Short mmCIF file of C-alpha atoms in Angstrom, two decimals:
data_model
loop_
_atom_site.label_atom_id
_atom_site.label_comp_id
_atom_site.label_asym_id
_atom_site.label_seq_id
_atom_site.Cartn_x
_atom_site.Cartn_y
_atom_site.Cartn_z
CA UNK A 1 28.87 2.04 25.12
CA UNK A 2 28.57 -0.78 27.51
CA UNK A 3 24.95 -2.38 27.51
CA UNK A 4 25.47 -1.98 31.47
CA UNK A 5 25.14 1.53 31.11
CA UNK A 6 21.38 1.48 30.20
CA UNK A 7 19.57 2.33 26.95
CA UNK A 8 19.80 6.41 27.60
CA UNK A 9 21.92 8.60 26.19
CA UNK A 10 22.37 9.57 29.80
CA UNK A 11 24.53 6.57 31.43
CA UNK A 12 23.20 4.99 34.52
CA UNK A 13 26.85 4.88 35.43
CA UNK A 14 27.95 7.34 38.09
CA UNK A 15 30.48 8.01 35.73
CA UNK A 16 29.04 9.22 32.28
CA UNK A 17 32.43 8.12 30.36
CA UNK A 18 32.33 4.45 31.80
CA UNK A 19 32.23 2.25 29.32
CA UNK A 20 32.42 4.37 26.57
CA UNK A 21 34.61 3.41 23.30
CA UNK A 22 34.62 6.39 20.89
CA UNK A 23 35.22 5.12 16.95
CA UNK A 24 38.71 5.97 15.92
CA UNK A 25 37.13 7.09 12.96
CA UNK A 26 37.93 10.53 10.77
CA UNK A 27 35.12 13.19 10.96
CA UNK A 28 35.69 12.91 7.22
CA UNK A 29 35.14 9.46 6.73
CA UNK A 30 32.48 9.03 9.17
CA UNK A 31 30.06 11.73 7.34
CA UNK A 32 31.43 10.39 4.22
CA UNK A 33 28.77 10.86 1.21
CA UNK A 34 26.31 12.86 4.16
CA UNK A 35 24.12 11.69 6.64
CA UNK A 36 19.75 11.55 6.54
CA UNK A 37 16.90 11.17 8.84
CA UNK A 38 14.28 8.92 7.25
CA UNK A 39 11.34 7.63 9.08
CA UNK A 40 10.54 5.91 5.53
CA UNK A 41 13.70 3.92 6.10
CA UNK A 42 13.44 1.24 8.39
CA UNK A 43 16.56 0.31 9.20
CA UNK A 44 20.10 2.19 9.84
CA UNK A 45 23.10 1.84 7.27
CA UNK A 46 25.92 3.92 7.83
CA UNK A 47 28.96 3.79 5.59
CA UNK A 48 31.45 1.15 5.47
CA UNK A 49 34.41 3.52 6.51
CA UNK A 50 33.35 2.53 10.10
CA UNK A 51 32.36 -0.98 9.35
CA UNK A 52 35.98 -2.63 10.73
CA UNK A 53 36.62 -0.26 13.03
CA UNK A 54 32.87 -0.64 14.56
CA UNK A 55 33.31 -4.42 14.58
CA UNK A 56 36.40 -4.27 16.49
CA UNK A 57 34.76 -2.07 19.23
CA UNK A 58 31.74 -4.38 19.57
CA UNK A 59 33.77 -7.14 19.87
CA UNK A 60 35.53 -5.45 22.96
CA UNK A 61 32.52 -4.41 24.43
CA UNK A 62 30.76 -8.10 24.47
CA UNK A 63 33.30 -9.79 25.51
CA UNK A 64 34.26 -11.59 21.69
CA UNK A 65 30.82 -11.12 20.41
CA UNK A 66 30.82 -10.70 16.61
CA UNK A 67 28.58 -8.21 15.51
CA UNK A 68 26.04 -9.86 12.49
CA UNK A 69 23.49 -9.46 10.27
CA UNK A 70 22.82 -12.76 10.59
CA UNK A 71 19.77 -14.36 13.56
CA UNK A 72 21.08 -15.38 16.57
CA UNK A 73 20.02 -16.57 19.51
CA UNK A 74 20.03 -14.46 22.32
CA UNK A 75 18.30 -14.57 26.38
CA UNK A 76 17.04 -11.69 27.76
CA UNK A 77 20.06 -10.91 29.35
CA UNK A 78 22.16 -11.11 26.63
CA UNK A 79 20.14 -8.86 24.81
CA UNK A 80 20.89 -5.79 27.46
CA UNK A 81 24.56 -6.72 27.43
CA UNK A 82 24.75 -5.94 23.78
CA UNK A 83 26.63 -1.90 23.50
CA UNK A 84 23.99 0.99 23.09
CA UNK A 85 25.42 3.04 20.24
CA UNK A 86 25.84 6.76 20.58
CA UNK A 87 25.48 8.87 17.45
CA UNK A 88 27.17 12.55 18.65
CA UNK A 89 25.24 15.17 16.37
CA UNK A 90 26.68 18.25 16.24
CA UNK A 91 24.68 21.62 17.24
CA UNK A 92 25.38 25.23 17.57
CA UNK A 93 25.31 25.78 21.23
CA UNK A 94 24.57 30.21 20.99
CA UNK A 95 21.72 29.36 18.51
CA UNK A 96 20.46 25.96 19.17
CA UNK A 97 20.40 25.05 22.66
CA UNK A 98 20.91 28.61 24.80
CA UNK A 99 17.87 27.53 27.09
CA UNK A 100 19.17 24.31 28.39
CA UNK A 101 21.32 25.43 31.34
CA UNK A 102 22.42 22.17 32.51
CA UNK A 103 23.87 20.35 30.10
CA UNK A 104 25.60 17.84 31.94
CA UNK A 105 22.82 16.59 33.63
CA UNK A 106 19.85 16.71 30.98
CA UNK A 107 19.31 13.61 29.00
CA UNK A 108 20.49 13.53 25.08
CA UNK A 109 23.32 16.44 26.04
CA UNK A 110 26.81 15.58 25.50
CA UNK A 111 27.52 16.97 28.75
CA UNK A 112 30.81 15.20 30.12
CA UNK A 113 31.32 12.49 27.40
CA UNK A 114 32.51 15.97 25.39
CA UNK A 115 33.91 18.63 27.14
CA UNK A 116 34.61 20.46 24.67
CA UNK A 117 31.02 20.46 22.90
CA UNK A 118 28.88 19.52 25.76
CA UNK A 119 25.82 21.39 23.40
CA UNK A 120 26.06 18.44 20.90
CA UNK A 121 23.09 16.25 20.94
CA UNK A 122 23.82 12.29 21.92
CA UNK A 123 21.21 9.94 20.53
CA UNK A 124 21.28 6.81 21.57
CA UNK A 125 20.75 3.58 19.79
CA UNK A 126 20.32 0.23 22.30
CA UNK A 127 19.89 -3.01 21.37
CA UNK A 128 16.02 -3.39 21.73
CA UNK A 129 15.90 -0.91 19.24
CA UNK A 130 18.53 -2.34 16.70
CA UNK A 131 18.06 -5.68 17.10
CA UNK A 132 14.80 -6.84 15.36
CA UNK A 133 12.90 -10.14 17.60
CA UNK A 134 11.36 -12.31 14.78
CA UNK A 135 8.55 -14.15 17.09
CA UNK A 136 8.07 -17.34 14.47
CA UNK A 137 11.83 -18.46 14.80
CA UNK A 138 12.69 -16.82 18.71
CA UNK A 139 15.88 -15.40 16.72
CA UNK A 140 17.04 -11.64 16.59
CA UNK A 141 18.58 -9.87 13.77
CA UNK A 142 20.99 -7.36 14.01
CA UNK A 143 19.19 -3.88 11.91
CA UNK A 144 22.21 -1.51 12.16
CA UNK A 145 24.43 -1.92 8.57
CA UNK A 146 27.87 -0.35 8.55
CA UNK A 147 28.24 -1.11 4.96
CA UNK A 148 26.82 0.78 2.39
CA UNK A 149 29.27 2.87 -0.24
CA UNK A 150 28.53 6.21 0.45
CA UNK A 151 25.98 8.13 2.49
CA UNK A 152 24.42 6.81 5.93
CA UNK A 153 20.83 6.61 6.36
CA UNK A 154 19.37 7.17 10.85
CA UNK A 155 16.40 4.66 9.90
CA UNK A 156 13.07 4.50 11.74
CA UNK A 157 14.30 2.37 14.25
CA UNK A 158 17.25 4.68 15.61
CA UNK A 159 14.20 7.68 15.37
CA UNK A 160 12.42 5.02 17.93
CA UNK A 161 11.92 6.70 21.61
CA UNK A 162 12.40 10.38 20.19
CA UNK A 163 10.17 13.00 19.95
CA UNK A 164 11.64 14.54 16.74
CA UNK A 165 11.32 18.24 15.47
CA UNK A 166 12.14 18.81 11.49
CA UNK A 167 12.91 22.26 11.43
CA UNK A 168 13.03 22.84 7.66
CA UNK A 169 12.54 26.67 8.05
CA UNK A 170 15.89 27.00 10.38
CA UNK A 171 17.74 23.77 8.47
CA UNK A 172 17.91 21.95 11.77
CA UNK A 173 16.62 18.89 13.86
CA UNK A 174 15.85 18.68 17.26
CA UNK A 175 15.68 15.42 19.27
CA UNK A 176 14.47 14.69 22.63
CA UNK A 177 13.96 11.17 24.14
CA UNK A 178 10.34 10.26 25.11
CA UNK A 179 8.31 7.48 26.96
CA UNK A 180 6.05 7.76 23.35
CA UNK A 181 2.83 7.67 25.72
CA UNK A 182 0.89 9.77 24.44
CA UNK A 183 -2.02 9.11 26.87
CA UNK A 184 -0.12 10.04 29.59
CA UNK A 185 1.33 13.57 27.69
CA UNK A 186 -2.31 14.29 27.58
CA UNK A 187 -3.46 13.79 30.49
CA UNK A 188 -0.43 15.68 31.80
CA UNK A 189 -1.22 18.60 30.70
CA UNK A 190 -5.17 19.08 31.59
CA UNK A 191 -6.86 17.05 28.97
CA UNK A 192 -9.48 14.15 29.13
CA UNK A 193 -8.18 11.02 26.85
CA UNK A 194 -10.80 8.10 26.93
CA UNK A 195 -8.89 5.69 24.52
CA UNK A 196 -7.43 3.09 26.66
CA UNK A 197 -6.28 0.68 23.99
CA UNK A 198 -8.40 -1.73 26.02
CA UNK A 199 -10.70 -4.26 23.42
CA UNK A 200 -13.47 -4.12 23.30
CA UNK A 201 -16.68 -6.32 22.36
CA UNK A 202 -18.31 -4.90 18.77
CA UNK A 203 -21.32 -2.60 19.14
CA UNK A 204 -24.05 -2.71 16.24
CA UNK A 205 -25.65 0.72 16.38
CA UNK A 206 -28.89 0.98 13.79
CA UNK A 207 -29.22 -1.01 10.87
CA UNK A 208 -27.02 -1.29 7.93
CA UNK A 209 -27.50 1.26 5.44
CA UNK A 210 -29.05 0.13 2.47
CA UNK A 211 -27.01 0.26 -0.85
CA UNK A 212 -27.61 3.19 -3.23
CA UNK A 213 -30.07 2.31 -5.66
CA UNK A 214 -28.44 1.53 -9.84
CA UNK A 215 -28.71 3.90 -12.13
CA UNK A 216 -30.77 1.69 -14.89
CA UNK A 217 -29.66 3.66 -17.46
CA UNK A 218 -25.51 3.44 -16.68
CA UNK A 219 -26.23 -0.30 -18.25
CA UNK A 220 -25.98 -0.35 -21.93
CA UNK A 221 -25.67 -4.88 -21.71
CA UNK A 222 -28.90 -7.00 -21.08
CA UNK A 223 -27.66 -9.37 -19.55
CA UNK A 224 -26.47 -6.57 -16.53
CA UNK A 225 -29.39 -5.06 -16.46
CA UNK A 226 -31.11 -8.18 -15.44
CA UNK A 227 -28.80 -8.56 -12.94
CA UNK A 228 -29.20 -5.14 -11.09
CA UNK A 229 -31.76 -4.99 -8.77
CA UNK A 230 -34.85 -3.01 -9.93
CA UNK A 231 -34.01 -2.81 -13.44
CA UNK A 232 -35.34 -4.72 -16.63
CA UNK A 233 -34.49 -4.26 -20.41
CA UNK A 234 -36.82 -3.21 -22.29
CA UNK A 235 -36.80 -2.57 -26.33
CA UNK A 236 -32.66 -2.12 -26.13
CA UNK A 237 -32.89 0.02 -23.32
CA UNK A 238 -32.11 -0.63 -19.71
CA UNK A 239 -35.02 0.70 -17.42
CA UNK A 240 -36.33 1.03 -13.62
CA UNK A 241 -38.70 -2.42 -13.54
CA UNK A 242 -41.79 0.13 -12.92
CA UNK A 243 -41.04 2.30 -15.97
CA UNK A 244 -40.89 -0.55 -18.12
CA UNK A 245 -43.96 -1.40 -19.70
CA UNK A 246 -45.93 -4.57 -18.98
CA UNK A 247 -46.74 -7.52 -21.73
CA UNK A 248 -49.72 -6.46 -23.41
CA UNK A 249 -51.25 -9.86 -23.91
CA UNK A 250 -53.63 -10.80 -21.46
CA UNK A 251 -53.90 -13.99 -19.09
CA UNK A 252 -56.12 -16.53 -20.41
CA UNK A 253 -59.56 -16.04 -18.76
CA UNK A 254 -60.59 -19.07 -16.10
CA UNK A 255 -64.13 -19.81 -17.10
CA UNK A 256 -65.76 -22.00 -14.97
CA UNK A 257 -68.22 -25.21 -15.99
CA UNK A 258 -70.05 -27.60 -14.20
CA UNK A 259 -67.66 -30.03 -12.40
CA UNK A 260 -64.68 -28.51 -14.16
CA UNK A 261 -62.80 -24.61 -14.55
CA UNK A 262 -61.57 -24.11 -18.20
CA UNK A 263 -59.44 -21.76 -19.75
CA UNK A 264 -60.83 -19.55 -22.23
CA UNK A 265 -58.01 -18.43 -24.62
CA UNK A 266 -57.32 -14.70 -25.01
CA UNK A 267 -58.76 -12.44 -27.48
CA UNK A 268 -56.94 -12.04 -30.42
CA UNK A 269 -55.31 -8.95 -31.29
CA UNK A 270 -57.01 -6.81 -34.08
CA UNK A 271 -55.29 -7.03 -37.51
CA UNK A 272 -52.71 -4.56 -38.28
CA UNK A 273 -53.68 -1.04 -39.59
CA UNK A 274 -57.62 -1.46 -38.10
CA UNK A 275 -59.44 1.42 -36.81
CA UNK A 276 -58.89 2.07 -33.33
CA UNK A 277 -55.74 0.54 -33.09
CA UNK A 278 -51.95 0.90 -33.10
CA UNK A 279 -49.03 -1.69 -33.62
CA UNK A 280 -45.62 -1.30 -32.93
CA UNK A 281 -42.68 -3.82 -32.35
CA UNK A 282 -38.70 -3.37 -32.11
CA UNK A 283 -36.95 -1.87 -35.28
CA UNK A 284 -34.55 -4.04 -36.74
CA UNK A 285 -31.88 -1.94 -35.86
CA UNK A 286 -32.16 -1.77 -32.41
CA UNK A 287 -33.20 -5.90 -32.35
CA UNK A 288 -29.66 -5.68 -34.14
CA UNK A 289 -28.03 -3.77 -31.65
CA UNK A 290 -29.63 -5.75 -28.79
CA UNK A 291 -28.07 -8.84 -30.16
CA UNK A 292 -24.69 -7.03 -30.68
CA UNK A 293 -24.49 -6.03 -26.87
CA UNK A 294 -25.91 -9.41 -25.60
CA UNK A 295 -23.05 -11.26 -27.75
CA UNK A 296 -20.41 -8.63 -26.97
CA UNK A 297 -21.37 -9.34 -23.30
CA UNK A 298 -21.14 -12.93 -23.79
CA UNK A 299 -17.92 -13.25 -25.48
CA UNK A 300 -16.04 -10.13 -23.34
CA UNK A 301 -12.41 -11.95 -23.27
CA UNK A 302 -9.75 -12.78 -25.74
CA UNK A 303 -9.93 -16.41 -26.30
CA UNK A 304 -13.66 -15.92 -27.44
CA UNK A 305 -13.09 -12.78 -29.55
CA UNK A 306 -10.19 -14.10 -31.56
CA UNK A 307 -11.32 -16.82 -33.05
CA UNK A 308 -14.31 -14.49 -34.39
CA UNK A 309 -12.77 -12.51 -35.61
CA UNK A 310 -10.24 -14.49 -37.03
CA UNK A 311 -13.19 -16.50 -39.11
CA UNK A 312 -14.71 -13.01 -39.85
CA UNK A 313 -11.70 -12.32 -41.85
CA UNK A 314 -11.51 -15.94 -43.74
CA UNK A 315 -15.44 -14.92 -44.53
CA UNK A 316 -14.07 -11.53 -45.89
CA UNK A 317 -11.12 -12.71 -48.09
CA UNK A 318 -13.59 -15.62 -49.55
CA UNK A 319 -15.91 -13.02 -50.81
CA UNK A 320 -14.00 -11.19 -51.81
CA UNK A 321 -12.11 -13.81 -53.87
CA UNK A 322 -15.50 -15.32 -55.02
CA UNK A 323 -16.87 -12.10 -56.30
CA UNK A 324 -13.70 -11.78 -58.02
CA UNK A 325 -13.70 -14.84 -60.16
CA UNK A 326 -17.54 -14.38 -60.91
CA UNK A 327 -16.47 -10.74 -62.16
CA UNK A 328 -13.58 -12.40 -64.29
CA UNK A 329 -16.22 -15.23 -65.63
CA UNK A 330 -18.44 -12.50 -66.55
CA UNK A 331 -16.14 -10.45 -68.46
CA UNK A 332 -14.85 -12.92 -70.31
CA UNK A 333 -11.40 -13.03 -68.19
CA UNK A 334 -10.25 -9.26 -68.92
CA UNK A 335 -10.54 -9.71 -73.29
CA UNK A 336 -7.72 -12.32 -73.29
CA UNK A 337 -10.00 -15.28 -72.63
CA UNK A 338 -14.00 -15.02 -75.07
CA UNK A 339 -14.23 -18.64 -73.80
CA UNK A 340 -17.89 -18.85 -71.99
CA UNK A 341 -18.44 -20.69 -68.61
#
C-alpha cells in the first residue's frame, strides 16, 4: 500500500482500498513451505515465489523505486513514501473474532479491503519498521527478504508495534497494534508507575560489602595460599594466619651497656631427646610433597611441563639401558661371552 496511506493497517485514506496493490500471487505459492512467528528472528524472509511479483509492485508504488537489500540513501520524506506492506492472516470469524462488532472500522480488521473475509486480521508492515537506519553511515537497509527457498519467517521487526497473544492451547495468534507504552497502559488503568526512563545521577547507599572471607583449606599450592588474604602455609598445609603457629625461636634480647645497647644472642635450644623437651620438624614426605605442589604451581602450562617430562623419560630409558649393560657385564654376557670387564 501507498506510504501516503500511513503506517496502520487502518488507511488514513477516506477510502480504505486507495492505494492498495494486492500480490497476484497463488494462495499456494504464497504459504509455500508454511509460514512462522519468531521474535528470535530479526528480520522477515518470505519465499521467493513472491520475490518478482513483489518487486514489480514496489516499483509501481514508488514511482521506479527498486526495492534492495542493499543501503541507500534516503530523507525523511522518502522514507514515509516507501509502501507499508499488508500481510492478510486468515481467522475464523464464528470462533475467533465474534466480539468485534465493527469490523470495518477497528484497526488490524480487514474490513473493506476484503469483503468477503472482513474477520481476517491485516498486519501491517511500514517502512520505519522494515527499513533498518544504520546511524555510523546515515544509510538504511531494506530488512524484508522475499527470497528464501521454502518457508517464510514474520521476524521481530514485522512483530514491532503489536501486542501479540500465542495461543498455543487454541493453535492460534492474536494481534493487536499498540503505542508499546507501557507507562501509559499502567497508569491507564489505576496503577502508580514511578519509572520515568529519566537518568539519573548514581546513589551510593552504605558501604561496599566486604568480600567473603577464603576458605584456607580449599588451597592445596603455597604459593596461593600466600596470596589469599588471611592465610599462611604452614608444614604442607594451608591455614587461617592465626591458627598457624608462630616461629619458636626467640628475638635476640637488647641488653643494654654503658654508652651502647647490644644484642644478646638467643638461648640455644636443648639437645634433642633431653628431659623436658620435645622436637619435631616436617617429615620428608610432606617436605616432598610441599616441593611437588610449589613446582607443579610453578610450571602449570605446557611449554614448561613438556620439556620435563620429556628429559624425565631420556633419564628413564638411560637407566634403564645402564643397568642393563652392568647386568650383562656381570653375568658374563648371558654364557656366550666368560670374558671379564
Amino acid at each position: 500500500r501507498e506510504g501516503r496511506a500511513g503506517v496502520s493497517a487502518q488507511s488514513t485514506l477516506t477510502n480504505p482500498n486507495e492505494g492498495v496493490k494486492v500480490l497476484d500471487v497463488p494462495a499456494k505459492s504464497l504459504n509455500s513451505g508454511g509460514v512462522i512467528v519468531d521474535s528470535g528472528t530479526t528480520d522477515t524472509y518470505w519465499n521467493r515465489a513472491i520475490r518478482s511479483e513483489f518487486e514489480n509492485v514496489f516499483r509501481q508504488l514508488t514511482g521506479g523505486r527498486e526495492h534492495s537489500n542493499k543501503p541507500v540513501q534516503l530523507t525523511d520524506d522518502e522514507l514515509y513514501a516507501l509502501p507499508t506492506i499488508l500481510f492478510q492472516l486468515e481467522s475464523d470469524a464464528d470462533d475467533t473474532n465474534p466480539d468485534i462488532n465493527d469490523v470495518f472500522h477497528t484497526p488490524g480488521m480487514a474490513g473493506a479491503l476484503d469483503p468477503h473475509n472482513p474477520s481476517d486480521v491485516i498486519l501491517a508492515f511500514p517502512p520505519t519498521h522494515y527499513m533498518e537506519y544504520d546511524d555510523s553511515t546515515g544509510l538504511y537497509t531494506s530488512r524484508f527478504y522475499p527470497t528464501e527457498g521454502s518457508g517464510s519467517v514474520l521476524g521481530a521487526n514485522a512483530m514491532m508495534g503489536h501486542d501479540i497473544m500465542f495461543d498455543i492451547d487454541n493453535d492460534r495468534i492474536g494481534w493487536a497494534e499498540s503505542a508499546c507504552d507501557y507507562t501509559a497502559l499502567v497508569r491507564d488503568n489505576g496503577y502508580e508507575f514511578d519509572i520515568s526512563g529519566d537518568i539519573k545521577d548514581v546513589v551510593t547507599v552504605g558501604e561496599p560489602a566486604s568480600a567473603p572471607a577464603s576458605d584456607c583449606s580449599s588451597y592445596s599450592s603455597g604459593a596461593k595460599c600466600q596470596s589469599a588474604e588471611g592465610c599462611s602455609w604452614y608444614w604442607g598445609k594451608c591455614k587461617k594466619s592465626e591458627d598457624a603457629q608462630p616461629d619458636a625461636t626467640p628475638p635476640p634480647t637488647a641488653v643494654a651497656t654503658q654508652g651502647s645497647v647490644t644484642e644478646e644472642p638467643a638461648p640455644s635450644s636443648p639437645p634433642a631427646g633431653s628431659p623436658g623437651t620435645v622436637t619435631s620438624a616436617p617429615s620428608k614426605s610432606e617436605e616432598g610433597i610441599e616441593g611437588v605442589e610449589d613446582f607443579l604451581e610453578a610450571c602449570s602450562t605446557p611449554a614448561c611441563r613438556y620439556p620435563v617430562v620429556f628429559g624425565l623419560v631420556i633419564a628413564l630409558v638411560t637407566g634403564c639401558c645402564l643397568s642393563y649393560c652392568w647386568f650383562r657385564c656381570r653375568s658374563g654376557g648371558g654364557g656366550q661371552n666368560n670374558e671379564k670387564y
